[in-house]
Amino acid sequence: MDMKGYYSVSLTKKHMKHSFFSPQFTTRQHQCKQENHLVSEQTSLLNHSLKLSSSTSSQNTLPPILLVFVTLLLFFTPILSHAIVINSTSSQQLVSHTNNVNQTFRPDFALRKLKRIRAHLKKINKPPIKTIKSPDGDVIDCIISHQQPAFDHPKLKGQKPLDPPERPKGYSNNNNGENATYNFQLWTDSGDTCPQGTVPIRRTTEQDFLRASSVRRFGRKPRGVRRDSAGNGHEHAVVFVNGEQYYGAKASINVWTPRVTDQYEFSLSQIWVIAGSFGNDLNTIEAGWQVSPELYGDNYPRFFTYWTTDAYQATGCYNLLCSGFIQTNNRIAIGAAISPRSIYNGRQFDIGLMVWKDPKHGHWWLEFGSGLLVGYWPANIFSHLRNHASMVQFGGEIVNSRSRGYHTGTQMGSGHFSGEGFRKAAYFRNLQVVDWDNNLLPLSNIHQLSDHSNCYDIKEGRNNVWGTYFYYGGPGRNVRCP
């Protein structure tokens, strides 16, 4: 296998800086036009009311003080009626979103909705001791560790983050996290970091909520998503192992920027650690990268986590959008954009991920990149995963909404089929699992699953350099995938 041109983020000490983001002049110009139009309407109304008062005064039908009152009323009525529109950009989006749902716009409904959003934002956006502005527009808040959202969970209140656990046997990392590089997220380009004793958290905004198809389920996957089928339009190209007791998983994941063609679709590549049945008791821990315009407002790959204890019904969420995952690292922002990314027929980058169960306390820890411990999922928030996993999966997933009446053009991986190989197709390499005695082991009895191989496929292999690996992905809609 030709490995020239391959770079692992976990080994990269310096990365190329790219200008991915253009100023959002168009949006601002549109807002200015709306505001100017509103002022023009108000001025016209005022002139009209003055003329009206002049013509009626000659008839001496109203006292002067009443004329002044009528004039002021006519002037302020349009302002009040449009107050929710000009209050803020998010309010304008709220009106637009509400109009899309209901043909008849109800200001009382919109105001209640905005009130709910702001109450939720107040709950999840904790007061920062420092704020960092990312080149992509993200705001990263440095939150005191024991004040992070995780500790709002009833089972975690009053706790504090634990010390790092013992890593699995067979784990090899020259840095072991001490001098590991961590400049593979855009927000760190400025060289600014969060102080010790704090954790970096991507600030959630009103705009994030208003993009969501459902405010109530913001930050959650749709109900009924199954990992063993393509239900609800979710399609996969994965390899998996089952039939044993698993205590963790590890892999290096190639990072790309797949095209997502619908706001409510996504494309992701991740590791799943799974327990329970694929009924309502499904437990999962998930980590990887994803492109999700609905969740993040752009099309850049972002490091993400997810968990659920009831098949995505009422528990769990992405990243830190609910209480649960406890972050311990001040260098990694979950939900932040990853940089650099792989280029077709060019330089390749991947990120190392490992999830494993701490033998001492039983919590599920997450490592990202070159030995950096991100944090952990406490064992007591789970049911089945309180003990061990019964399945581990690696691979890609997309949402096919068929919003245009045919299969989506949303890409998986690099957007190219597995057969194109290195530098062209996306890959996972060095796949391993953790056993009951905290040993890292290669996979055995591997199964492959591709829900629609004409749209997205997968091809597994093994060699001395990459261990167990696979290529996967595809373009979505094509002549063989209508």
GROMACS .gro file of C-alpha atoms in nm:
model
  482
    1MET     CA    1   0.000   0.000   0.000
    2ASP     CA    2   0.132   0.345  -0.091
    3MET     CA    3   0.138   0.543   0.234
    4LYS     CA    4   0.322   0.849   0.100
    5GLY     CA    5   0.130   1.163   0.177
    6TYR     CA    6  -0.039   1.017   0.486
    7TYR     CA    7  -0.038   1.223   0.803
    8SER     CA    8  -0.190   1.141   1.138
    9VAL     CA    9  -0.315   1.429   1.347
   10SER     CA   10  -0.187   1.243   1.648
   11LEU     CA   11   0.166   1.277   1.504
   12THR     CA   12   0.135   1.623   1.351
   13LYS     CA   13   0.318   1.903   1.534
   14LYS     CA   14   0.219   2.183   1.300
   15HIS     CA   15  -0.070   2.206   1.062
   16MET     CA   16  -0.155   2.422   0.767
   17LYS     CA   17  -0.388   2.714   0.831
   18HIS     CA   18  -0.665   2.759   0.581
   19SER     CA   19  -0.898   3.046   0.513
   20PHE     CA   20  -1.222   2.851   0.513
   21PHE     CA   21  -1.454   3.126   0.620
   22SER     CA   22  -1.582   3.428   0.429
   23PRO     CA   23  -1.735   3.734   0.600
   24GLN     CA   24  -2.109   3.707   0.614
   25PHE     CA   25  -2.174   4.034   0.430
   26THR     CA   26  -2.481   3.907   0.247
   27THR     CA   27  -2.672   3.832   0.567
   28ARG     CA   28  -2.589   4.173   0.714
   29GLN     CA   29  -2.693   4.356   0.396
   30HIS     CA   30  -3.024   4.172   0.401
   31GLN     CA   31  -3.080   4.274   0.763
   32CYS     CA   32  -2.998   4.638   0.683
   33LYS     CA   33  -3.246   4.636   0.395
   34GLN     CA   34  -3.516   4.500   0.625
   35GLU     CA   35  -3.446   4.765   0.888
   36ASN     CA   36  -3.437   5.050   0.630
   37HIS     CA   37  -3.764   4.929   0.481
   38LEU     CA   38  -3.922   4.928   0.827
   39VAL     CA   39  -3.803   5.282   0.903
   40SER     CA   40  -3.935   5.396   0.565
   41GLU     CA   41  -4.276   5.245   0.644
   42GLN     CA   42  -4.283   5.416   0.983
   43THR     CA   43  -4.189   5.757   0.833
   44SER     CA   44  -4.459   5.721   0.569
   45LEU     CA   45  -4.716   5.639   0.837
   46LEU     CA   46  -4.609   5.940   1.041
   47ASN     CA   47  -4.642   6.177   0.744
   48HIS     CA   48  -4.982   6.030   0.666
   49SER     CA   49  -5.100   6.077   1.024
   50LEU     CA   50  -4.981   6.441   1.026
   51LYS     CA   51  -5.172   6.512   0.706
   52LEU     CA   52  -5.475   6.343   0.854
   53SER     CA   53  -5.453   6.551   1.170
   54SER     CA   54  -5.415   6.870   0.962
   55SER     CA   55  -5.722   6.800   0.750
   56THR     CA   56  -5.937   6.701   1.045
   57SER     CA   57  -5.832   6.994   1.260
   58SER     CA   58  -5.993   7.235   1.013
   59GLN     CA   59  -6.323   7.063   1.087
   60ASN     CA   60  -6.259   7.111   1.460
   61THR     CA   61  -6.382   6.756   1.530
   62LEU     CA   62  -6.101   6.657   1.774
   63PRO     CA   63  -5.918   6.847   2.047
   64PRO     CA   64  -5.545   6.916   1.980
   65ILE     CA   65  -5.432   6.689   2.268
   66LEU     CA   66  -5.630   6.400   2.119
   67LEU     CA   67  -5.479   6.464   1.777
   68VAL     CA   68  -5.132   6.435   1.929
   69PHE     CA   69  -5.232   6.108   2.096
   70VAL     CA   70  -5.372   5.965   1.769
   71THR     CA   71  -5.055   6.068   1.584
   72LEU     CA   72  -4.832   5.900   1.841
   73LEU     CA   73  -5.051   5.589   1.838
   74LEU     CA   74  -5.033   5.562   1.460
   75PHE     CA   75  -4.657   5.603   1.474
   76PHE     CA   76  -4.586   5.347   1.743
   77THR     CA   77  -4.838   5.081   1.637
   78PRO     CA   78  -4.625   4.950   1.346
   79ILE     CA   79  -4.317   4.961   1.567
   80LEU     CA   80  -4.484   4.752   1.834
   81SER     CA   81  -4.627   4.511   1.581
   82HIS     CA   82  -4.281   4.459   1.435
   83ALA     CA   83  -4.093   4.461   1.766
   84ILE     CA   84  -4.033   4.089   1.758
   85VAL     CA   85  -3.889   4.125   1.407
   86ILE     CA   86  -3.638   4.400   1.482
   87ASN     CA   87  -3.553   4.284   1.834
   88SER     CA   88  -3.259   4.075   1.713
   89THR     CA   89  -3.139   3.852   1.432
   90SER     CA   90  -3.260   3.548   1.623
   91SER     CA   91  -3.606   3.700   1.655
   92GLN     CA   92  -3.620   3.753   1.278
   93GLN     CA   93  -3.532   3.386   1.234
   94LEU     CA   94  -3.797   3.291   1.489
   95VAL     CA   95  -4.066   3.473   1.288
   96SER     CA   96  -3.945   3.309   0.966
   97HIS     CA   97  -3.934   2.965   1.132
   98THR     CA   98  -4.280   3.009   1.281
   99ASN     CA   99  -4.424   3.123   0.947
  100ASN     CA  100  -4.283   2.810   0.787
  101VAL     CA  101  -4.465   2.596   1.042
  102ASN     CA  102  -4.789   2.796   1.059
  103GLN     CA  103  -4.920   2.996   0.768
  104THR     CA  104  -5.081   3.235   1.016
  105PHE     CA  105  -4.809   3.391   1.231
  106ARG     CA  106  -4.902   3.419   1.599
  107PRO     CA  107  -4.679   3.662   1.792
  108ASP     CA  108  -4.784   3.510   2.126
  109PHE     CA  109  -4.665   3.165   2.013
  110ALA     CA  110  -4.336   3.306   1.884
  111LEU     CA  111  -4.272   3.494   2.206
  112ARG     CA  112  -4.340   3.185   2.417
  113LYS     CA  113  -4.104   2.987   2.199
  114LEU     CA  114  -3.830   3.249   2.229
  115LYS     CA  115  -3.881   3.255   2.605
  116ARG     CA  116  -3.834   2.876   2.623
  117ILE     CA  117  -3.521   2.897   2.410
  118ARG     CA  118  -3.365   3.165   2.628
  119ALA     CA  119  -3.448   2.974   2.946
  120HIS     CA  120  -3.276   2.666   2.805
  121LEU     CA  121  -2.975   2.869   2.691
  122LYS     CA  122  -2.940   3.011   3.041
  123LYS     CA  123  -2.933   2.656   3.174
  124ILE     CA  124  -2.666   2.513   2.940
  125ASN     CA  125  -2.447   2.823   2.884
  126LYS     CA  126  -2.264   2.856   3.213
  127PRO     CA  127  -2.094   3.186   3.313
  128PRO     CA  128  -1.741   3.183   3.164
  129ILE     CA  129  -1.426   3.317   3.325
  130LYS     CA  130  -1.277   3.368   2.977
  131THR     CA  131  -1.410   3.374   2.620
  132ILE     CA  132  -1.224   3.288   2.297
  133LYS     CA  133  -1.350   3.376   1.946
  134SER     CA  134  -1.284   3.112   1.682
  135PRO     CA  135  -1.211   3.202   1.315
  136ASP     CA  136  -1.525   3.013   1.211
  137GLY     CA  137  -1.746   3.232   1.430
  138ASP     CA  138  -1.775   2.993   1.724
  139VAL     CA  139  -1.751   3.135   2.073
  140ILE     CA  140  -1.560   2.913   2.315
  141ASP     CA  141  -1.636   2.974   2.682
  142CYS     CA  142  -1.388   2.867   2.952
  143ILE     CA  143  -1.607   2.724   3.229
  144ILE     CA  144  -1.490   2.627   3.575
  145SER     CA  145  -1.474   2.245   3.568
  146HIS     CA  146  -1.720   2.172   3.849
  147GLN     CA  147  -1.974   2.420   3.702
  148GLN     CA  148  -2.004   2.245   3.362
  149PRO     CA  149  -2.348   2.116   3.247
  150ALA     CA  150  -2.270   1.755   3.345
  151PHE     CA  151  -2.320   1.829   3.711
  152ASP     CA  152  -2.679   1.939   3.657
  153HIS     CA  153  -2.762   1.567   3.620
  154PRO     CA  154  -2.950   1.440   3.931
  155LYS     CA  155  -2.706   1.149   3.967
  156LEU     CA  156  -2.398   1.372   3.935
  157LYS     CA  157  -2.484   1.675   4.149
  158GLY     CA  158  -2.209   1.771   4.394
  159GLN     CA  159  -1.945   1.555   4.226
  160LYS     CA  160  -1.614   1.675   4.084
  161PRO     CA  161  -1.414   1.541   3.786
  162LEU     CA  162  -1.205   1.232   3.858
  163ASP     CA  163  -0.833   1.189   3.805
  164PRO     CA  164  -0.713   1.016   3.485
  165PRO     CA  165  -0.760   0.637   3.473
  166GLU     CA  166  -0.522   0.358   3.385
  167ARG     CA  167  -0.501   0.308   3.011
  168PRO     CA  168  -0.550  -0.036   2.856
  169LYS     CA  169  -0.262  -0.281   2.837
  170GLY     CA  170  -0.102  -0.281   2.495
  171TYR     CA  171  -0.167   0.093   2.462
  172SER     CA  172   0.129   0.272   2.305
  173ASN     CA  173   0.178   0.647   2.285
  174ASN     CA  174   0.518   0.811   2.312
  175ASN     CA  175   0.370   1.132   2.448
  176ASN     CA  176   0.116   0.968   2.680
  177GLY     CA  177  -0.067   1.299   2.675
  178GLU     CA  178   0.203   1.504   2.848
  179ASN     CA  179   0.342   1.687   2.545
  180ALA     CA  180   0.072   1.592   2.298
  181THR     CA  181  -0.011   1.831   2.019
  182TYR     CA  182  -0.360   1.971   2.027
  183ASN     CA  183  -0.365   2.234   1.754
  184PHE     CA  184  -0.612   2.045   1.534
  185GLN     CA  185  -0.919   2.250   1.618
  186LEU     CA  186  -0.980   2.587   1.454
  187TRP     CA  187  -1.045   2.776   1.776
  188THR     CA  188  -0.685   2.715   1.889
  189ASP     CA  189  -0.539   2.894   1.584
  190SER     CA  190  -0.505   3.214   1.786
  191GLY     CA  191  -0.279   3.037   2.032
  192ASP     CA  192  -0.522   3.123   2.311
  193THR     CA  193  -0.628   2.848   2.551
  194CYS     CA  194  -0.851   2.799   2.853
  195PRO     CA  195  -0.681   2.818   3.194
  196GLN     CA  196  -0.616   2.511   3.406
  197GLY     CA  197  -0.921   2.420   3.613
  198THR     CA  198  -1.160   2.515   3.333
  199VAL     CA  199  -1.305   2.334   3.031
  200PRO     CA  200  -1.367   2.488   2.685
  201ILE     CA  201  -1.733   2.468   2.583
  202ARG     CA  202  -1.876   2.584   2.250
  203ARG     CA  203  -2.142   2.843   2.331
  204THR     CA  204  -2.493   2.754   2.212
  205THR     CA  205  -2.687   3.043   2.055
  206GLU     CA  206  -3.048   3.129   1.977
  207GLN     CA  207  -2.964   3.080   1.611
  208ASP     CA  208  -2.860   2.719   1.685
  209PHE     CA  209  -3.203   2.651   1.834
  210LEU     CA  210  -3.390   2.827   1.554
  211ARG     CA  211  -3.222   2.610   1.289
  212ALA     CA  212  -3.347   2.296   1.461
  213SER     CA  213  -3.647   2.109   1.325
  214SER     CA  214  -3.771   2.079   1.684
  215VAL     CA  215  -3.676   2.309   1.969
  216ARG     CA  216  -3.785   2.050   2.226
  217ARG     CA  217  -3.550   1.787   2.081
  218PHE     CA  218  -3.262   2.021   2.002
  219GLY     CA  219  -2.929   1.839   2.029
  220ARG     CA  220  -3.081   1.492   2.007
  221LYS     CA  221  -3.103   1.231   1.735
  222PRO     CA  222  -3.451   1.137   1.611
  223ARG     CA  223  -3.642   0.879   1.814
  224GLY     CA  224  -3.630   0.521   1.700
  225VAL     CA  225  -3.287   0.535   1.533
  226ARG     CA  226  -3.151   0.182   1.523
  227ARG     CA  227  -2.796   0.067   1.471
  228ASP     CA  228  -2.903  -0.256   1.299
  229SER     CA  229  -3.114  -0.109   1.022
  230ALA     CA  230  -3.163   0.187   0.794
  231GLY     CA  231  -3.477   0.295   0.976
  232ASN     CA  232  -3.585   0.659   0.968
  233GLY     CA  233  -3.372   0.729   0.664
  234HIS     CA  234  -3.044   0.657   0.844
  235GLU     CA  235  -2.799   0.464   0.625
  236HIS     CA  236  -2.472   0.304   0.734
  237ALA     CA  237  -2.152   0.154   0.601
  238VAL     CA  238  -1.991  -0.011   0.903
  239VAL     CA  239  -1.794  -0.303   1.036
  240PHE     CA  240  -1.890  -0.447   1.373
  241VAL     CA  241  -1.814  -0.721   1.626
  242ASN     CA  242  -2.056  -0.880   1.869
  243GLY     CA  243  -2.104  -1.194   2.072
  244GLU     CA  244  -1.848  -1.108   2.341
  245GLN     CA  245  -1.816  -0.870   2.633
  246TYR     CA  246  -1.644  -0.547   2.525
  247TYR     CA  247  -1.491  -0.284   2.749
  248GLY     CA  248  -1.378  -0.034   2.488
  249ALA     CA  249  -1.273   0.040   2.131
  250LYS     CA  250  -0.996   0.228   1.952
  251ALA     CA  251  -0.932   0.349   1.594
  252SER     CA  252  -0.783   0.627   1.386
  253ILE     CA  253  -1.046   0.799   1.169
  254ASN     CA  254  -0.970   0.979   0.842
  255VAL     CA  255  -1.119   1.334   0.843
  256TRP     CA  256  -1.297   1.477   0.537
  257THR     CA  257  -1.557   1.742   0.451
  258PRO     CA  258  -1.844   1.551   0.286
  259ARG     CA  259  -2.117   1.750   0.115
  260VAL     CA  260  -2.452   1.754   0.299
  261THR     CA  261  -2.732   1.855   0.063
  262ASP     CA  262  -3.017   1.918   0.309
  263GLN     CA  263  -3.019   2.125   0.627
  264TYR     CA  264  -3.176   1.845   0.830
  265GLU     CA  265  -2.938   1.573   0.710
  266PHE     CA  266  -2.590   1.493   0.841
  267SER     CA  267  -2.286   1.284   0.755
  268LEU     CA  268  -2.071   1.134   1.028
  269SER     CA  269  -1.790   0.887   1.092
  270GLN     CA  270  -1.766   0.739   1.438
  271ILE     CA  271  -1.718   0.459   1.687
  272TRP     CA  272  -2.027   0.310   1.855
  273VAL     CA  273  -2.004   0.125   2.188
  274ILE     CA  274  -2.339  -0.053   2.229
  275ALA     CA  275  -2.528  -0.254   2.494
  276GLY     CA  276  -2.884  -0.376   2.537
  277SER     CA  277  -3.123  -0.475   2.263
  278PHE     CA  278  -3.219  -0.258   1.968
  279GLY     CA  279  -3.548  -0.188   2.142
  280ASN     CA  280  -3.621   0.090   2.389
  281ASP     CA  281  -3.340  -0.019   2.622
  282LEU     CA  282  -3.059   0.055   2.374
  283ASN     CA  283  -2.749   0.207   2.539
  284THR     CA  284  -2.484   0.373   2.323
  285ILE     CA  285  -2.166   0.575   2.357
  286GLU     CA  286  -2.060   0.743   2.032
  287ALA     CA  287  -1.765   0.959   1.927
  288GLY     CA  288  -1.620   1.078   1.598
  289TRP     CA  289  -1.660   1.366   1.353
  290GLN     CA  290  -1.970   1.492   1.176
  291VAL     CA  291  -2.097   1.752   0.931
  292SER     CA  292  -2.439   1.878   1.046
  293PRO     CA  293  -2.572   2.211   0.909
  294GLU     CA  294  -2.871   2.194   1.144
  295LEU     CA  295  -2.666   2.148   1.460
  296TYR     CA  296  -2.369   2.376   1.382
  297GLY     CA  297  -2.485   2.612   1.108
  298ASP     CA  298  -2.206   2.526   0.863
  299ASN     CA  299  -2.058   2.240   0.661
  300TYR     CA  300  -1.732   2.175   0.843
  301PRO     CA  301  -1.637   1.848   1.016
  302ARG     CA  302  -1.661   1.877   1.393
  303PHE     CA  303  -1.551   1.651   1.676
  304PHE     CA  304  -1.861   1.521   1.853
  305THR     CA  305  -1.986   1.282   2.118
  306TYR     CA  306  -2.327   1.128   2.186
  307TRP     CA  307  -2.490   0.898   2.441
  308THR     CA  308  -2.831   0.750   2.518
  309THR     CA  309  -2.977   0.493   2.758
  310ASP     CA  310  -3.321   0.453   2.600
  311ALA     CA  311  -3.275   0.435   2.222
  312TYR     CA  312  -3.261   0.814   2.174
  313GLN     CA  313  -3.602   0.873   2.331
  314ALA     CA  314  -3.557   1.098   2.635
  315THR     CA  315  -3.197   1.056   2.749
  316GLY     CA  316  -2.866   1.175   2.609
  317CYS     CA  317  -2.760   1.433   2.355
  318TYR     CA  318  -2.478   1.557   2.135
  319ASN     CA  319  -2.168   1.697   2.299
  320LEU     CA  320  -2.243   1.894   2.618
  321LEU     CA  321  -2.595   2.004   2.522
  322CYS     CA  322  -2.735   1.820   2.823
  323SER     CA  323  -2.597   1.693   3.152
  324GLY     CA  324  -2.409   1.363   3.140
  325PHE     CA  325  -2.060   1.365   2.987
  326ILE     CA  326  -1.799   1.508   3.226
  327GLN     CA  327  -1.517   1.695   3.052
  328THR     CA  328  -1.175   1.704   3.217
  329ASN     CA  329  -0.959   1.859   2.942
  330ASN     CA  330  -0.892   2.232   2.891
  331ARG     CA  331  -0.755   2.189   2.537
  332ILE     CA  332  -1.037   2.020   2.343
  333ALA     CA  333  -1.375   2.179   2.270
  334ILE     CA  334  -1.637   1.915   2.188
  335GLY     CA  335  -1.840   2.034   1.889
  336ALA     CA  336  -1.557   2.253   1.753
  337ALA     CA  337  -1.438   2.235   1.390
  338ILE     CA  338  -1.146   2.006   1.306
  339SER     CA  339  -0.854   2.141   1.104
  340PRO     CA  340  -0.677   2.039   0.884
  341ARG     CA  341  -0.884   1.800   0.673
  342SER     CA  342  -0.798   1.550   0.402
  343ILE     CA  343  -0.777   1.652   0.036
  344TYR     CA  344  -0.880   1.425  -0.251
  345ASN     CA  345  -0.566   1.276  -0.406
  346GLY     CA  346  -0.362   1.488  -0.163
  347ARG     CA  347  -0.253   1.499   0.200
  348GLN     CA  348  -0.447   1.281   0.442
  349PHE     CA  349  -0.524   1.346   0.809
  350ASP     CA  350  -0.685   1.131   1.074
  351ILE     CA  351  -0.769   1.159   1.443
  352GLY     CA  352  -0.713   0.891   1.702
  353LEU     CA  353  -1.011   0.801   1.924
  354MET     CA  354  -1.036   0.556   2.211
  355VAL     CA  355  -1.329   0.481   2.443
  356TRP     CA  356  -1.271   0.243   2.732
  357LYS     CA  357  -1.408   0.145   3.071
  358ASP     CA  358  -1.193   0.240   3.367
  359PRO     CA  359  -1.134  -0.084   3.565
  360LYS     CA  360  -1.121   0.105   3.896
  361HIS     CA  361  -1.434   0.324   3.887
  362GLY     CA  362  -1.621   0.171   3.592
  363HIS     CA  363  -1.667   0.498   3.400
  364TRP     CA  364  -1.628   0.518   3.021
  365TRP     CA  365  -1.337   0.747   2.927
  366LEU     CA  366  -1.270   0.919   2.594
  367GLU     CA  367  -0.926   0.990   2.448
  368PHE     CA  368  -0.882   1.217   2.145
  369GLY     CA  369  -0.576   1.275   1.927
  370SER     CA  370  -0.233   1.217   2.074
  371GLY     CA  371  -0.317   1.086   2.418
  372LEU     CA  372  -0.545   1.369   2.530
  373LEU     CA  373  -0.810   1.259   2.779
  374VAL     CA  374  -1.128   1.452   2.700
  375GLY     CA  375  -1.344   1.323   2.987
  376TYR     CA  376  -1.582   1.043   3.073
  377TRP     CA  377  -1.940   0.917   3.079
  378PRO     CA  378  -2.024   0.814   3.439
  379ALA     CA  379  -2.130   0.450   3.464
  380ASN     CA  380  -2.440   0.530   3.671
  381ILE     CA  381  -2.613   0.724   3.392
  382PHE     CA  382  -2.645   0.396   3.198
  383SER     CA  383  -2.832   0.071   3.248
  384HIS     CA  384  -2.665  -0.200   3.033
  385LEU     CA  385  -2.342  -0.005   2.980
  386ARG     CA  386  -2.300   0.013   3.355
  387ASN     CA  387  -2.145  -0.333   3.308
  388HIS     CA  388  -2.004  -0.380   2.957
  389ALA     CA  389  -2.084  -0.349   2.586
  390SER     CA  390  -2.218  -0.631   2.373
  391MET     CA  391  -2.133  -0.476   2.033
  392VAL     CA  392  -1.878  -0.234   1.888
  393GLN     CA  393  -1.922  -0.061   1.550
  394PHE     CA  394  -1.693   0.153   1.334
  395GLY     CA  395  -1.793   0.342   1.021
  396GLY     CA  396  -2.012   0.603   0.857
  397GLU     CA  397  -2.374   0.712   0.882
  398ILE     CA  398  -2.585   0.961   0.685
  399VAL     CA  399  -2.945   1.076   0.690
  400ASN     CA  400  -3.142   1.030   0.369
  401SER     CA  401  -3.450   1.254   0.403
  402ARG     CA  402  -3.552   1.217   0.036
  403SER     CA  403  -3.666   1.579   0.062
  404ARG     CA  404  -3.660   1.612  -0.318
  405GLY     CA  405  -3.839   1.284  -0.378
  406TYR     CA  406  -3.527   1.080  -0.452
  407HIS     CA  407  -3.217   0.954  -0.271
  408THR     CA  408  -3.008   1.226  -0.115
  409GLY     CA  409  -2.680   1.346  -0.262
  410THR     CA  410  -2.533   1.376   0.088
  411GLN     CA  411  -2.188   1.220   0.082
  412MET     CA  412  -2.038   0.972   0.328
  413GLY     CA  413  -1.666   0.985   0.410
  414SER     CA  414  -1.485   1.150   0.119
  415GLY     CA  415  -1.786   1.112  -0.109
  416HIS     CA  416  -1.606   0.833  -0.301
  417PHE     CA  417  -1.654   0.457  -0.295
  418SER     CA  418  -1.419   0.229  -0.104
  419GLY     CA  419  -1.267   0.081  -0.419
  420GLU     CA  420  -1.081   0.405  -0.496
  421GLY     CA  421  -0.848   0.340  -0.202
  422PHE     CA  422  -0.591   0.560  -0.029
  423ARG     CA  423  -0.606   0.940  -0.078
  424LYS     CA  424  -0.948   0.907  -0.244
  425ALA     CA  425  -1.173   0.699  -0.021
  426ALA     CA  426  -1.211   0.761   0.353
  427TYR     CA  427  -1.065   0.505   0.593
  428PHE     CA  428  -1.052   0.377   0.952
  429ARG     CA  429  -0.724   0.213   1.059
  430ASN     CA  430  -0.582   0.024   1.358
  431LEU     CA  431  -0.921  -0.105   1.478
  432GLN     CA  432  -0.903  -0.258   1.826
  433VAL     CA  433  -1.130  -0.353   2.115
  434VAL     CA  434  -1.072  -0.372   2.492
  435ASP     CA  435  -1.142  -0.700   2.674
  436TRP     CA  436  -1.251  -0.776   3.034
  437ASP     CA  437  -0.890  -0.759   3.159
  438ASN     CA  438  -0.827  -0.413   3.007
  439ASN     CA  439  -0.624  -0.548   2.713
  440LEU     CA  440  -0.629  -0.384   2.369
  441LEU     CA  441  -0.684  -0.657   2.111
  442PRO     CA  442  -0.729  -0.674   1.732
  443LEU     CA  443  -1.079  -0.745   1.603
  444SER     CA  444  -1.189  -1.099   1.534
  445ASN     CA  445  -1.505  -1.233   1.365
  446ILE     CA  446  -1.566  -0.902   1.189
  447HIS     CA  447  -1.899  -0.839   1.014
  448GLN     CA  448  -1.967  -0.582   0.742
  449LEU     CA  449  -2.290  -0.393   0.685
  450SER     CA  450  -2.379  -0.157   0.403
  451ASP     CA  451  -2.747  -0.063   0.396
  452HIS     CA  452  -2.734   0.049   0.032
  453SER     CA  453  -2.405  -0.052  -0.129
  454ASN     CA  454  -2.493   0.127  -0.453
  455CYS     CA  455  -2.498   0.451  -0.256
  456TYR     CA  456  -2.229   0.388   0.009
  457ASP     CA  457  -2.008   0.082   0.042
  458ILE     CA  458  -1.729  -0.060   0.260
  459LYS     CA  459  -1.421  -0.280   0.208
  460GLU     CA  460  -1.219  -0.426   0.494
  461GLY     CA  461  -0.850  -0.523   0.492
  462ARG     CA  462  -0.549  -0.598   0.711
  463ASN     CA  463  -0.175  -0.530   0.691
  464ASN     CA  464   0.127  -0.484   0.916
  465VAL     CA  465   0.116  -0.103   0.905
  466TRP     CA  466  -0.253  -0.029   0.959
  467GLY     CA  467  -0.357  -0.349   1.134
  468THR     CA  468  -0.728  -0.402   1.073
  469TYR     CA  469  -0.862  -0.122   0.851
  470PHE     CA  470  -1.135  -0.045   0.601
  471TYR     CA  471  -1.225   0.202   0.329
  472TYR     CA  472  -1.585   0.319   0.311
  473GLY     CA  473  -1.821   0.587   0.181
  474GLY     CA  474  -1.981   0.706  -0.137
  475PRO     CA  475  -2.155   0.992  -0.316
  476GLY     CA  476  -2.514   0.903  -0.236
  477ARG     CA  477  -2.737   0.961  -0.536
  478ASN     CA  478  -2.587   0.835  -0.865
  479VAL     CA  479  -2.698   0.630  -1.164
  480ARG     CA  480  -2.706   0.316  -0.949
  481CYS     CA  481  -2.855   0.491  -0.647
  482PRO     CA  482  -3.168   0.671  -0.772
   0.00000   0.00000   0.00000
